[in-house]
Coordinates of C-alpha atoms and ligand atoms in Angstrom, one line a residue:
L270 CA -0.1 -0.2 0.1
L271 CA 2.8 2.4 0.6
F272 CA 4.4 1.8 -2.5
I273 CA 2.0 4.2 -4.8
P274 CA 2.4 7.1 -2.3
I275 CA 6.8 6.6 -2.6
T276 CA 6.4 5.5 -6.3
L277 CA 4.0 8.9 -6.7
V278 CA 6.6 11.2 -4.9
V279 CA 10.2 10.1 -6.9
Y280 CA 7.7 10.5 -10.1
L281 CA 6.6 13.9 -9.1
T282 CA 10.4 15.1 -8.2
L283 CA 11.9 13.8 -10.9
Y284 CA 9.1 15.1 -13.2
F285 CA 9.7 18.8 -11.4
A286 CA 13.6 18.7 -11.4
R287 CA 13.2 17.9 -15.3
Y288 CA 11.4 21.1 -16.0
L289 CA 13.5 22.9 -13.4
F290 CA 16.0 22.0 -15.9
S291 CA 14.7 22.5 -19.3
R292 CA 13.6 25.7 -18.1
K293 CA 17.2 26.7 -17.1
R294 CA 18.0 25.7 -20.2
S295 CA 15.8 27.9 -22.3
M296 CA 16.3 30.4 -20.1
Y297 CA 20.0 30.6 -21.1
T298 CA 19.1 29.9 -24.9
E299 CA 16.7 32.7 -25.2
V300 CA 19.6 35.2 -23.8
K301 CA 21.8 33.6 -25.8
L302 CA 20.1 34.5 -28.7
A303 CA 18.5 37.9 -27.5
L304 CA 22.6 38.7 -27.9
K305 CA 22.7 37.5 -31.4
M306 CA 19.8 39.1 -32.2
R307 CA 20.9 42.6 -30.9
E308 CA 17.9 42.8 -28.4
F309 CA 19.3 44.8 -25.9
F310 CA 19.7 48.4 -26.0
L311 CA 20.9 51.4 -23.7
H312 CA 19.3 53.8 -21.9
Y313 CA 21.5 57.3 -21.0
Q314 CA 21.0 59.0 -17.7
P315 CA 22.8 62.2 -17.7
H316 CA 24.9 63.1 -14.6
V317 CA 24.3 66.7 -13.9
D318 CA 26.4 69.6 -12.6
A319 CA 23.8 71.2 -10.3
S320 CA 25.7 74.0 -10.1
S321 CA 26.0 74.7 -13.8
G322 CA 23.0 73.1 -14.8
C323 CA 25.2 71.7 -17.3
V324 CA 25.5 67.7 -18.8
F325 CA 28.9 66.3 -17.5
G326 CA 28.5 63.0 -18.5
V327 CA 25.8 59.9 -19.2
E328 CA 25.5 56.4 -17.8
A329 CA 24.7 53.6 -20.3
L330 CA 22.2 51.3 -18.6
V331 CA 21.5 48.2 -20.6
R332 CA 17.4 47.2 -21.2
W333 CA 16.5 43.6 -23.2
Q334 CA 13.8 44.7 -25.5
H335 CA 12.4 41.6 -25.6
P336 CA 9.9 40.1 -28.3
S337 CA 7.0 39.2 -26.4
R338 CA 7.4 40.6 -22.7
G339 CA 8.2 44.1 -23.7
I340 CA 11.3 46.0 -21.8
V341 CA 12.9 43.6 -19.4
Y342 CA 15.4 45.5 -16.9
P343 CA 18.8 44.8 -16.1
D344 CA 17.3 43.4 -12.0
V345 CA 15.9 40.8 -14.4
F346 CA 18.4 39.3 -16.7
I347 CA 21.5 40.2 -15.2
P348 CA 21.3 37.8 -12.7
L349 CA 20.8 35.4 -15.3
M350 CA 23.7 36.0 -17.5
E351 CA 26.3 36.2 -13.9
E352 CA 24.9 32.4 -13.7
Y353 CA 25.3 31.9 -17.0
G354 CA 28.9 33.4 -17.4
L355 CA 27.4 35.5 -20.5
M356 CA 28.4 38.6 -18.6
D357 CA 31.5 39.6 -20.7
E358 CA 29.8 38.4 -23.5
L359 CA 27.0 41.8 -22.2
T360 CA 30.3 44.1 -21.3
D361 CA 31.3 43.8 -25.2
Y362 CA 28.3 44.3 -26.4
V363 CA 27.4 47.6 -24.3
L364 CA 30.8 49.1 -25.1
N365 CA 29.6 48.5 -29.4
A366 CA 26.4 49.7 -28.8
A367 CA 27.4 52.7 -26.8
Y368 CA 30.1 53.5 -29.3
H369 CA 27.9 53.4 -31.8
D370 CA 24.8 55.6 -30.5
L371 CA 27.1 57.9 -29.4
A372 CA 29.5 58.2 -32.9
E373 CA 26.8 59.8 -34.4
K374 CA 26.3 62.2 -32.0
V375 CA 28.9 65.4 -32.1
F376 CA 30.0 66.1 -28.6
R377 CA 31.8 69.6 -29.3
E378 CA 33.0 70.0 -25.3
G379 CA 33.6 66.5 -24.6
I380 CA 31.2 64.3 -22.4
H381 CA 31.6 61.8 -20.1
L382 CA 30.5 58.1 -20.9
G383 CA 30.6 55.9 -17.6
I384 CA 30.1 52.6 -18.1
N385 CA 29.4 49.2 -15.8
V386 CA 31.2 46.7 -15.6
P387 CA 30.7 43.3 -14.0
P388 CA 33.1 41.8 -11.5
G389 CA 35.4 39.0 -12.9
Y390 CA 35.4 41.4 -16.1
F391 CA 39.2 42.6 -14.8
S392 CA 40.7 38.7 -14.8
N393 CA 40.7 38.5 -18.6
P394 CA 43.7 40.1 -20.1
K395 CA 41.7 40.4 -23.7
N396 CA 39.5 42.3 -21.9
I397 CA 41.9 45.2 -20.6
R398 CA 43.5 45.2 -24.7
L399 CA 39.7 45.7 -25.6
L400 CA 38.9 48.4 -22.9
K401 CA 42.3 50.1 -24.0
L402 CA 41.1 50.1 -27.6
Y403 CA 37.3 51.4 -27.0
K404 CA 39.1 54.2 -24.5
N405 CA 40.8 55.3 -28.2
K406 CA 37.5 54.8 -29.9
F407 CA 36.0 57.6 -27.7
D408 CA 38.3 59.6 -27.1
G409 CA 37.9 60.2 -30.9
I410 CA 34.7 60.8 -30.7
G411 CA 34.9 63.4 -28.1
I412 CA 33.7 61.5 -25.2
S413 CA 36.1 60.2 -21.9
L414 CA 35.7 56.6 -20.6
G415 CA 34.8 55.8 -17.3
L416 CA 34.2 52.4 -15.8
E417 CA 32.1 51.8 -13.2
I418 CA 33.1 49.2 -10.7
T419 CA 31.3 47.5 -7.7
E420 CA 33.4 47.9 -4.1
R421 CA 33.8 43.7 -4.0
Q422 CA 35.6 44.3 -6.8
F423 CA 38.5 45.7 -5.4
L424 CA 38.7 42.6 -3.2
D425 CA 40.8 40.9 -6.1
S426 CA 43.9 42.3 -6.1
V427 CA 44.2 41.2 -10.2
A428 CA 41.6 43.3 -10.4
C429 CA 42.7 46.0 -8.7
E430 CA 46.3 45.6 -10.7
S431 CA 44.1 45.4 -14.2
I432 CA 42.3 49.0 -13.0
S433 CA 45.6 50.8 -12.2
R434 CA 46.5 50.2 -15.6
L435 CA 43.3 51.3 -16.9
R436 CA 43.7 54.1 -15.2
T437 CA 47.1 55.0 -16.9
F438 CA 45.3 54.7 -20.0
G439 CA 43.6 57.2 -19.0
I440 CA 40.6 56.0 -18.2
D441 CA 38.5 57.1 -15.6
I442 CA 37.4 54.4 -12.6
L443 CA 33.9 55.1 -10.5
I444 CA 33.4 52.9 -7.5
D445 CA 29.3 52.4 -8.2
D446 CA 26.6 52.3 -4.9
F447 CA 29.6 53.1 -2.8
G448 CA 28.3 53.0 0.8
T449 CA 26.6 49.4 0.1
G450 CA 29.8 47.0 -0.5
Q451 CA 32.6 46.1 1.5
T452 CA 35.3 48.2 0.5
S453 CA 37.9 48.1 3.4
L454 CA 38.6 51.6 3.5
S455 CA 42.8 51.0 3.3
V456 CA 41.8 50.1 -0.4
L457 CA 40.5 54.1 -1.3
E458 CA 44.8 54.5 0.0
R459 CA 46.1 52.0 -2.0
T460 CA 43.9 52.5 -4.8
N461 CA 43.2 55.7 -6.9
I462 CA 39.9 56.0 -8.3
D463 CA 38.1 59.2 -9.7
Y464 CA 34.9 59.1 -8.6
L465 CA 32.4 57.8 -6.0
K466 CA 28.8 57.5 -6.9
I467 CA 27.1 58.1 -3.7
D468 CA 24.7 55.3 -3.7
K469 CA 20.7 56.1 -3.3
C470 CA 20.3 55.1 0.1
F471 CA 22.2 57.7 1.3
V472 CA 20.7 60.3 -0.5
D473 CA 17.2 59.5 0.3
S474 CA 18.4 59.8 4.4
I475 CA 18.1 63.5 3.4
G476 CA 14.3 63.4 4.0
H477 CA 11.7 65.7 4.2
Q478 CA 11.4 66.8 7.4
S479 CA 15.1 67.6 9.4
V480 CA 18.4 65.8 7.5
N481 CA 19.8 63.1 9.8
A482 CA 22.5 61.6 6.7
P483 CA 25.4 60.8 9.4
V484 CA 26.9 58.5 6.6
L485 CA 26.2 60.5 3.6
N486 CA 28.2 63.4 5.4
A487 CA 31.2 61.6 6.8
I488 CA 31.1 60.0 2.9
I489 CA 31.2 63.4 1.3
N490 CA 34.3 64.1 4.3
L491 CA 36.1 61.1 3.0
A492 CA 35.7 61.5 -0.7
K493 CA 37.1 65.3 0.4
E494 CA 40.2 63.9 1.9
L495 CA 41.0 61.6 -0.6
N496 CA 40.4 64.0 -3.4
V497 CA 38.3 62.0 -5.4
G498 CA 35.2 63.3 -7.3
I499 CA 31.3 63.0 -5.7
I500 CA 28.2 62.0 -7.8
A501 CA 25.4 61.6 -5.6
E502 CA 22.9 58.8 -7.3
G503 CA 19.5 58.6 -7.1
V504 CA 18.8 62.5 -6.4
E505 CA 14.8 62.8 -6.6
T506 CA 13.9 65.9 -4.4
D507 CA 14.9 69.8 -4.7
R508 CA 15.9 69.4 -1.8
Q509 CA 18.1 66.6 -2.0
A510 CA 19.3 68.8 -4.2
Q511 CA 20.0 71.7 -2.4
Y512 CA 21.6 70.0 0.5
L513 CA 24.1 67.5 -1.3
L514 CA 24.9 71.4 -2.9
T515 CA 25.2 73.2 0.1
Q516 CA 27.8 70.1 1.0
G517 CA 29.2 70.9 -1.8
V518 CA 28.3 67.9 -3.9
T519 CA 27.4 69.5 -7.3
L520 CA 27.6 66.3 -9.7
H521 CA 24.0 64.5 -9.7
Q522 CA 22.7 62.0 -11.4
G523 CA 18.6 61.3 -10.6
Y524 CA 14.8 61.5 -11.3
L525 CA 14.9 65.1 -10.6
Y526 CA 17.1 65.9 -13.4
A527 CA 16.1 62.9 -16.3
K528 CA 15.0 59.9 -16.3
P529 CA 16.9 57.2 -18.2
A530 CA 16.2 57.1 -21.8
R531 CA 17.7 56.8 -25.3
I532 CA 20.0 58.5 -26.6
E533 CA 17.5 60.3 -28.9
K534 CA 15.4 61.3 -26.1
L535 CA 18.5 63.1 -24.3
F536 CA 19.5 66.7 -24.6
L537 CA 23.7 66.3 -25.0
S538 CA 24.6 69.6 -25.6
K539 CA 26.7 70.9 -22.6
S540 CA 25.5 74.5 -22.6
K541 CA 22.0 74.4 -21.6
Ligands
C2E751 P1 23.5 51.4 -11.0 O1 24.6 51.2 -11.9 O2 23.3 51.9 -9.9 O3 22.5 52.5 -12.0 C1 22.0 53.6 -11.3 C2 20.4 52.6 -11.3 O4 19.7 53.3 -10.5 C3 19.5 52.4 -12.6 O5 18.5 51.7 -13.0 C4 19.0 54.1 -13.0 O6 17.6 53.9 -13.6 C5 18.4 54.0 -11.1 N1 18.3 55.3 -10.6 C6 18.9 56.7 -11.2 N2 18.2 57.3 -11.0 C7 17.7 57.5 -10.0 C8 16.3 57.9 -9.1 O7 16.4 58.9 -9.0 N3 15.5 57.1 -8.4 C9 15.8 55.8 -8.5 N4 14.3 55.2 -7.6 N5 16.2 55.1 -9.4 C10 17.2 55.8 -10.0 P2 18.2 50.3 -13.8 O8 18.6 51.0 -15.2 O9 17.2 49.2 -13.3 O10 20.0 49.6 -13.4 C11 20.5 48.7 -12.5 C12 21.7 47.9 -11.9 O11 21.8 47.6 -12.7 C13 22.7 49.4 -12.4 O12 22.5 50.1 -10.9 C14 24.0 48.3 -12.5 O13 24.5 47.7 -11.3 C15 23.4 46.9 -13.2 N6 23.4 47.5 -14.5 C16 22.6 48.4 -15.3 N7 23.5 48.7 -17.0 C17 24.8 47.7 -16.6 C18 25.0 47.5 -18.1 O14 25.5 47.9 -19.0 N8 26.4 45.9 -17.4 C19 26.6 45.9 -16.2 N9 27.2 45.0 -15.4 N10 25.4 46.2 -15.1 C20 24.6 46.8 -15.7
MG752 MG1 26.4 52.5 -12.1
MG753 MG1 25.1 52.7 -9.2
MG754 MG1 22.7 51.6 -7.2

């Protein structure tokens, strides 16, 4: 009598495992095909110099124009692509797409471009060569290349070495989402970087009523002491912008200024 339920459980488990496996496989095929079919595209969000109103630069943010699901955002497909080991391929794709988008525009006074670079990218020498190549290509169209790197990449000594080398090529290094990772502060003394991007959560601490932002203030002072630039992420209100300005933080990114959009929709002249 016990035999029937046991068989049933075993059968269902196997069936479910097979289902999960084939689903994962088909997701892999789908993402791989999307790269091949060039279904990914870029939105750009400006980094605004709030003291003058000028656009200092833009960050490239990848999206997937899915054939049936509409626009899919990176928080959905990046974890998948990390799992499938497709992040190098995606980064190459993004560099190429950004070059083609921006080569059509004319930047008389130059502009900064932030590209998000995933963990592990710097451990492949081929990628370092590719970045050097792109650095020169972007220079040729009046764009200075910057790489947005998360804190955890500084835990890897090979990556740190590559980062230093890339800086000698004239590529800017930005630490993304600063304050949310595990940067040991000693890394900041050892590694030269160009900008800290203060994570949105600290900008959010500039409240509606009172400002209670001790960590934000500390990060600002830290950046000043280290003599590195600061970009505030996720600025949404006038109050936040005003407070940041009084603290001497002039480079802002956020919905207050512009949401990420296709390059054609962005106003890209430095003189506003
Ligand atoms: P991130 O690099 O920190 O990018 C900033 C994210 O905050 C973007 O989300 C942007 O749309 C959003 N954001 C900007 N201003 C505001 C604001 O005022 N309010 C709010 N609520 N959000 C704001 P997005 O585009 O969904 O990207 C999420 C993350 O995905 C990025 O975080 C980045 O880590 C990753 N990502 C995006 N594009 C790429 C890429 O090309 N390569 C890699 N490796 N990662 C990427
Ligand atoms: Mg970023
Ligand atoms: Mg960020
Ligand atoms: Mg962020």
